[in-house]
PDB file of C-alpha atoms in Angstrom:
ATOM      1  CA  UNK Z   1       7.130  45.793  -6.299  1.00  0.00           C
ATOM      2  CA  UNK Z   2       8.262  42.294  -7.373  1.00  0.00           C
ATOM      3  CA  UNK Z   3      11.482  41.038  -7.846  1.00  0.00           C
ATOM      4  CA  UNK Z   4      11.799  41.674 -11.481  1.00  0.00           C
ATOM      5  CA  UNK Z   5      10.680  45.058 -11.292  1.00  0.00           C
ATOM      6  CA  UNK Z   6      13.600  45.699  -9.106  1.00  0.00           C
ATOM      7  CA  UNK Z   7      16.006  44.200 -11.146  1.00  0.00           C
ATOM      8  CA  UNK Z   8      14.971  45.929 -14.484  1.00  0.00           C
ATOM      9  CA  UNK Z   9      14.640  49.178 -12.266  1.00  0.00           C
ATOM     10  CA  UNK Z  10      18.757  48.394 -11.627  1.00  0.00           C
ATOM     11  CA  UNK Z  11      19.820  47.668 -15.214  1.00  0.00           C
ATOM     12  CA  UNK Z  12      18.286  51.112 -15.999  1.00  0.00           C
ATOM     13  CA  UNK Z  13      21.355  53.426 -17.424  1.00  0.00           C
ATOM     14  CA  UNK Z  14      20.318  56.290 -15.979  1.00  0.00           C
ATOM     15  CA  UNK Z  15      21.386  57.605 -12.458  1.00  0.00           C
ATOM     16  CA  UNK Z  16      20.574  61.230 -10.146  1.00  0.00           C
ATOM     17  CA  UNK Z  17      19.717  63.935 -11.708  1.00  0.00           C
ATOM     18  CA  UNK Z  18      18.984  62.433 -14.617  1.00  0.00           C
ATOM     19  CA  UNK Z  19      16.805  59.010 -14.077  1.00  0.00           C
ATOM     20  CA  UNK Z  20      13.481  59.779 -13.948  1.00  0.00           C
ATOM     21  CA  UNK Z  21      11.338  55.938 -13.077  1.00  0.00           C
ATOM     22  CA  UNK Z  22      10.298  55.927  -9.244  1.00  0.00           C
ATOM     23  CA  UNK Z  23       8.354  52.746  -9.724  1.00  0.00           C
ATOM     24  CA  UNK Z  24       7.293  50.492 -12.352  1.00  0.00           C
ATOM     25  CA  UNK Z  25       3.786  49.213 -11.758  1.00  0.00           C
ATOM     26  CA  UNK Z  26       3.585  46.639 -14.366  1.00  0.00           C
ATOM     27  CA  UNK Z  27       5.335  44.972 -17.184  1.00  0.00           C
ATOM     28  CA  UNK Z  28       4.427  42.627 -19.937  1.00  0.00           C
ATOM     29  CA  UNK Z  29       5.317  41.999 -23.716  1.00  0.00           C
ATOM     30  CA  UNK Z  30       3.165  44.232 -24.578  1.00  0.00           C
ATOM     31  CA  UNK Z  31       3.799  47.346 -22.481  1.00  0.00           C
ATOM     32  CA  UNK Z  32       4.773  49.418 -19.345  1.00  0.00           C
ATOM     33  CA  UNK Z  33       3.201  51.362 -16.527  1.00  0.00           C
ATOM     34  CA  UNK Z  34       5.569  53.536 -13.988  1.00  0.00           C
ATOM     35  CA  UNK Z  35       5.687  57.057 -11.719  1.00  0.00           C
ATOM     36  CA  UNK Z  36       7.608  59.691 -11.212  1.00  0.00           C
ATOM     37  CA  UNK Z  37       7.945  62.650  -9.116  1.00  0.00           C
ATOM     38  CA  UNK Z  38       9.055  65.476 -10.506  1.00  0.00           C
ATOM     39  CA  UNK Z  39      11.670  66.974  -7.523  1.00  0.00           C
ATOM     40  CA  UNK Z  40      11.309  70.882  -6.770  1.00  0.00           C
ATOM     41  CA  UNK Z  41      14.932  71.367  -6.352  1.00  0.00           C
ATOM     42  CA  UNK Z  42      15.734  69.582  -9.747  1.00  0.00           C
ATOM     43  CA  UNK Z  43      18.114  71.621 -12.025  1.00  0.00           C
ATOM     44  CA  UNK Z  44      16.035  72.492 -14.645  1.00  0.00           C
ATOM     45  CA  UNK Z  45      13.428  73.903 -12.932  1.00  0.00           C
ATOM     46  CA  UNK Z  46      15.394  77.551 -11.975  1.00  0.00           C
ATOM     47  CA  UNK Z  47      15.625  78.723 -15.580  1.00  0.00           C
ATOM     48  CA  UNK Z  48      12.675  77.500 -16.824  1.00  0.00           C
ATOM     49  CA  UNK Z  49      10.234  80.036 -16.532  1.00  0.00           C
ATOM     50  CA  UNK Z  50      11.416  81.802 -13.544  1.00  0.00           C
ATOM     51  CA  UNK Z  51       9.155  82.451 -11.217  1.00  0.00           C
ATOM     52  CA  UNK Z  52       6.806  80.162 -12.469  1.00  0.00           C
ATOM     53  CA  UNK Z  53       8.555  76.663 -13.492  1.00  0.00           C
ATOM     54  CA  UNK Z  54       7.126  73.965 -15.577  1.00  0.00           C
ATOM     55  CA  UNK Z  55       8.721  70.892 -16.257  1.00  0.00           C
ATOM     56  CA  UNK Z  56      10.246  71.021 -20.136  1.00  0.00           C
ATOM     57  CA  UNK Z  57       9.103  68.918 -22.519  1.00  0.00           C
ATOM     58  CA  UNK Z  58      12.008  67.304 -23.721  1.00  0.00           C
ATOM     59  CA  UNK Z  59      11.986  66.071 -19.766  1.00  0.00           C
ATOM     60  CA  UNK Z  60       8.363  65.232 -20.182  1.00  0.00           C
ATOM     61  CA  UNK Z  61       9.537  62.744 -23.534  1.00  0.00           C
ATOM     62  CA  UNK Z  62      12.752  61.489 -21.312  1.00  0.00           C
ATOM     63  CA  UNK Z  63      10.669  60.526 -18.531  1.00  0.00           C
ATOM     64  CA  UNK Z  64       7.965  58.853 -21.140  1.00  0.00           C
ATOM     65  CA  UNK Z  65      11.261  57.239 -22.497  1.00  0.00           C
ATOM     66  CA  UNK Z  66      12.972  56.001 -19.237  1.00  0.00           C
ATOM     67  CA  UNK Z  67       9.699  54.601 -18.688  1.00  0.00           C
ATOM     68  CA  UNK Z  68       7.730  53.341 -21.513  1.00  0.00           C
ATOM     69  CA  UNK Z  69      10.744  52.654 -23.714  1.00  0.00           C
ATOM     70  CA  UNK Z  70      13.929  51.556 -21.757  1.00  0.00           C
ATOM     71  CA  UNK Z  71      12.210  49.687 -18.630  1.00  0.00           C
ATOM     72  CA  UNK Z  72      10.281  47.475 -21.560  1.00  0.00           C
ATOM     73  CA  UNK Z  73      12.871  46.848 -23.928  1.00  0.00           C
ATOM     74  CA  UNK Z  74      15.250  45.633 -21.088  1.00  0.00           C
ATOM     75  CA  UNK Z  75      12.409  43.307 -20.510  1.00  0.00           C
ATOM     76  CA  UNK Z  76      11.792  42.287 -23.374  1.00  0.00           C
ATOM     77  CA  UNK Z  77      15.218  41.454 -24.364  1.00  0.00           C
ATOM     78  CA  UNK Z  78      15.728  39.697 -20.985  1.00  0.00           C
ATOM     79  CA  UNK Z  79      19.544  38.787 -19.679  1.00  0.00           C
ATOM     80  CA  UNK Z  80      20.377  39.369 -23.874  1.00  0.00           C
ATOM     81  CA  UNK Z  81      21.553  42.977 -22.969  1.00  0.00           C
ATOM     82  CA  UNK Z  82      24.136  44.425 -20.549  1.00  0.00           C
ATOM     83  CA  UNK Z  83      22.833  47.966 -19.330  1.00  0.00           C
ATOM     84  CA  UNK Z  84      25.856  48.701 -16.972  1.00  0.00           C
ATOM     85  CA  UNK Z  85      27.274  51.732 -17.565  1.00  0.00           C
ATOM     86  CA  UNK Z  86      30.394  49.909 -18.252  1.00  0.00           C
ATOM     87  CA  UNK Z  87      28.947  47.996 -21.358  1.00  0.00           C
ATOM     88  CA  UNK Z  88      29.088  48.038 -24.572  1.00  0.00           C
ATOM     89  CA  UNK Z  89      25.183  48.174 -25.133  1.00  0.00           C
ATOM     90  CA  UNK Z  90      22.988  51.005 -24.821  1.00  0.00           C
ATOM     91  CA  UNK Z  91      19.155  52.093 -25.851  1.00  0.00           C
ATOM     92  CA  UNK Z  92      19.155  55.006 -28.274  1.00  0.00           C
ATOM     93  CA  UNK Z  93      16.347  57.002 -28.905  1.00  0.00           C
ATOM     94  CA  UNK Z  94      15.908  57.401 -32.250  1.00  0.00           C
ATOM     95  CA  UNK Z  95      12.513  58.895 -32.816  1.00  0.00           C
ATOM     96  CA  UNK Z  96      10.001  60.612 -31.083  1.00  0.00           C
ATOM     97  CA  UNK Z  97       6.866  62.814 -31.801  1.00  0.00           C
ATOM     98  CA  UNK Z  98       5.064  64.261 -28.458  1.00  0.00           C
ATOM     99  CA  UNK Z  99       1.958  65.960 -27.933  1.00  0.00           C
ATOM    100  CA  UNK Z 100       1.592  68.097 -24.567  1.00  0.00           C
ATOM    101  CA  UNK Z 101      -1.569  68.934 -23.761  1.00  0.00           C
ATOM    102  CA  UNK Z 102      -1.047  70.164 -19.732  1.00  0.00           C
ATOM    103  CA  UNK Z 103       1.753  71.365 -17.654  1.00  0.00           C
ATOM    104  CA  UNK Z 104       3.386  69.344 -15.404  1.00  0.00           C
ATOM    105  CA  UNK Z 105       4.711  71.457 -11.979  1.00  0.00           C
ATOM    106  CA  UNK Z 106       7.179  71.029 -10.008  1.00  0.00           C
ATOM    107  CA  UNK Z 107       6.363  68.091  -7.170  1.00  0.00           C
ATOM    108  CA  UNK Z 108       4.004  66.566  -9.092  1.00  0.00           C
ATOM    109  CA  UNK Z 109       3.710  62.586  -9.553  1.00  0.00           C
ATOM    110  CA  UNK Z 110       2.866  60.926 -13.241  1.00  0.00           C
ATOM    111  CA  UNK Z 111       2.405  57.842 -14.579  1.00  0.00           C
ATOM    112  CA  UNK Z 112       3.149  56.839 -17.805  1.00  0.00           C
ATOM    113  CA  UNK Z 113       1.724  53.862 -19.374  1.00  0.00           C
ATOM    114  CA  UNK Z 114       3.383  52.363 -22.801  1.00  0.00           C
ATOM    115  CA  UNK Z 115       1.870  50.092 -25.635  1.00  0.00           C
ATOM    116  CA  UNK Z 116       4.030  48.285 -27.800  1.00  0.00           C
ATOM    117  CA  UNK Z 117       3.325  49.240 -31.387  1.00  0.00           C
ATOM    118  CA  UNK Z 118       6.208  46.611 -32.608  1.00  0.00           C
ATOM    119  CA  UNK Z 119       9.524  45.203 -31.472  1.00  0.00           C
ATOM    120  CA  UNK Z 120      12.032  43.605 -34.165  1.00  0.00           C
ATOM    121  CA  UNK Z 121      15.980  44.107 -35.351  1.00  0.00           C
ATOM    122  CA  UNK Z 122      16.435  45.216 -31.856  1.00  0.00           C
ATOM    123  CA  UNK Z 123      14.140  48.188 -32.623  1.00  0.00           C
ATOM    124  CA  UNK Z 124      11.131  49.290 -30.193  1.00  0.00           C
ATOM    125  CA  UNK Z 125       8.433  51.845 -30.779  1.00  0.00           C
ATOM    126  CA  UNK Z 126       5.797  52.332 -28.356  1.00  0.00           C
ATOM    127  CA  UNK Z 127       2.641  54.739 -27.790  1.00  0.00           C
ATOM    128  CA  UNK Z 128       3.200  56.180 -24.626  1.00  0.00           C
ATOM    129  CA  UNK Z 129       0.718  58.621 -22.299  1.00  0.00           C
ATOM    130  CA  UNK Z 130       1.773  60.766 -19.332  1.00  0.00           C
ATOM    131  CA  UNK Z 131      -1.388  60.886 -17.070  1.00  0.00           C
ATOM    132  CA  UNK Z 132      -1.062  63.418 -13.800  1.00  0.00           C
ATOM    133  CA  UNK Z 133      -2.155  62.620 -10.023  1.00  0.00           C
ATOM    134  CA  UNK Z 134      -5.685  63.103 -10.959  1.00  0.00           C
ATOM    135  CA  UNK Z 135      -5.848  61.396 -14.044  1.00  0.00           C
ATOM    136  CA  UNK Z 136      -5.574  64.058 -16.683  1.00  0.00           C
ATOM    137  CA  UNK Z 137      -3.513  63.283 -19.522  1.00  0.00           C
ATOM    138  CA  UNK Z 138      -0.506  65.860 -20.097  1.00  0.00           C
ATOM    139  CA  UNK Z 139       1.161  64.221 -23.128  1.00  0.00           C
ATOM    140  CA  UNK Z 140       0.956  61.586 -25.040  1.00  0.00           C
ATOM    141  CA  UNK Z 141       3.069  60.941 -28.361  1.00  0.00           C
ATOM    142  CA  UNK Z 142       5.074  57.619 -30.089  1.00  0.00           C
ATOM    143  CA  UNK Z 143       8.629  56.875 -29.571  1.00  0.00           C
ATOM    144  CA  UNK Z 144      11.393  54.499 -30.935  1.00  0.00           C
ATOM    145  CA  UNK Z 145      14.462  53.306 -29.677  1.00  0.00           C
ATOM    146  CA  UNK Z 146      17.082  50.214 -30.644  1.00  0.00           C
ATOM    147  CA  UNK Z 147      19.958  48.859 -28.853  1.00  0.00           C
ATOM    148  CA  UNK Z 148      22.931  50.116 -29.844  1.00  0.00           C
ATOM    149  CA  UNK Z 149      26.352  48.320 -29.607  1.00  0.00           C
ATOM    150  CA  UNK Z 150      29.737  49.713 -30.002  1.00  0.00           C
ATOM    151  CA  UNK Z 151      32.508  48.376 -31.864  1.00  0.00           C
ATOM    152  CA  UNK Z 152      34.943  46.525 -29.639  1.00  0.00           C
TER     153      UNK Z 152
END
């Protein structure tokens, strides 16, 4: 992974148990490509559907957001926004609308791949797709997001 997939991989605001971007593939200004593994001992998995655990959807759209959303705004607004968890900037998701089409178990990898549908005002929406290990698509779905800064 280059250099400046590292650093956008650091500016992320996200941290254990709840960051879910392994690896970004590829970014450009007009979309994003990353993985994830989905852990076996994550938190979520004990309640949901006991005895047979799938990963939730709302992790499903977080994971498509972390991704596809977060990872290619902070590039595309560059050194323009602070994402320490110290500053006064922060993505907000503001919109989504996810299909899932196939479960996603516990320990398996995805990769989600984003398309930029527009970017303006500080506002993103993106198509995004969740694809599993062997290509299948699980979900797929739009989502919007803006950086958000507090009042000083």
């Amino acid at each position: 992974m280059n250099e400046e997939l590292k650093e956008i991989l650091k500016r992320l605001p996200y941290a254990d148990p709840f960051r879910f971007v392994d690896e970004l593939g590829a970014i450009s200004e007009t979309g994003a490509a990353g993985r994830y593994t989905f852990r076996p001992e994550s938190w979520f998995y004990p309640g949901h559907f006991p005895g047979n655990p799938v990963t939730p959807g709302v992790i499903l759209t977080e994971c498509c957001a972390q991704i596809g959303l977060v990872c290619l705004g902070i590039f595309l607004l560059g050194a323009s926004v602070d994402t320490e968890p110290t500053s006064s900037s922060a993505f907000a998701l503001t919109d989504s609308q996810m299909d899932f089409l196939l479960p996603v178990y516990p320990g398996e990898t995805v990769r989600v791949v984003s398309e930029k549908q527009y970017f303006r005002f500080g506002k993103l929406r993106c198509d995004v797709r969740m694809y599993k290990a062997d290509g299948q698509l699980a979900c797929k779905g739009r989502l919007s997001g803006m950086i958000q800064n507090s009042a000083e």
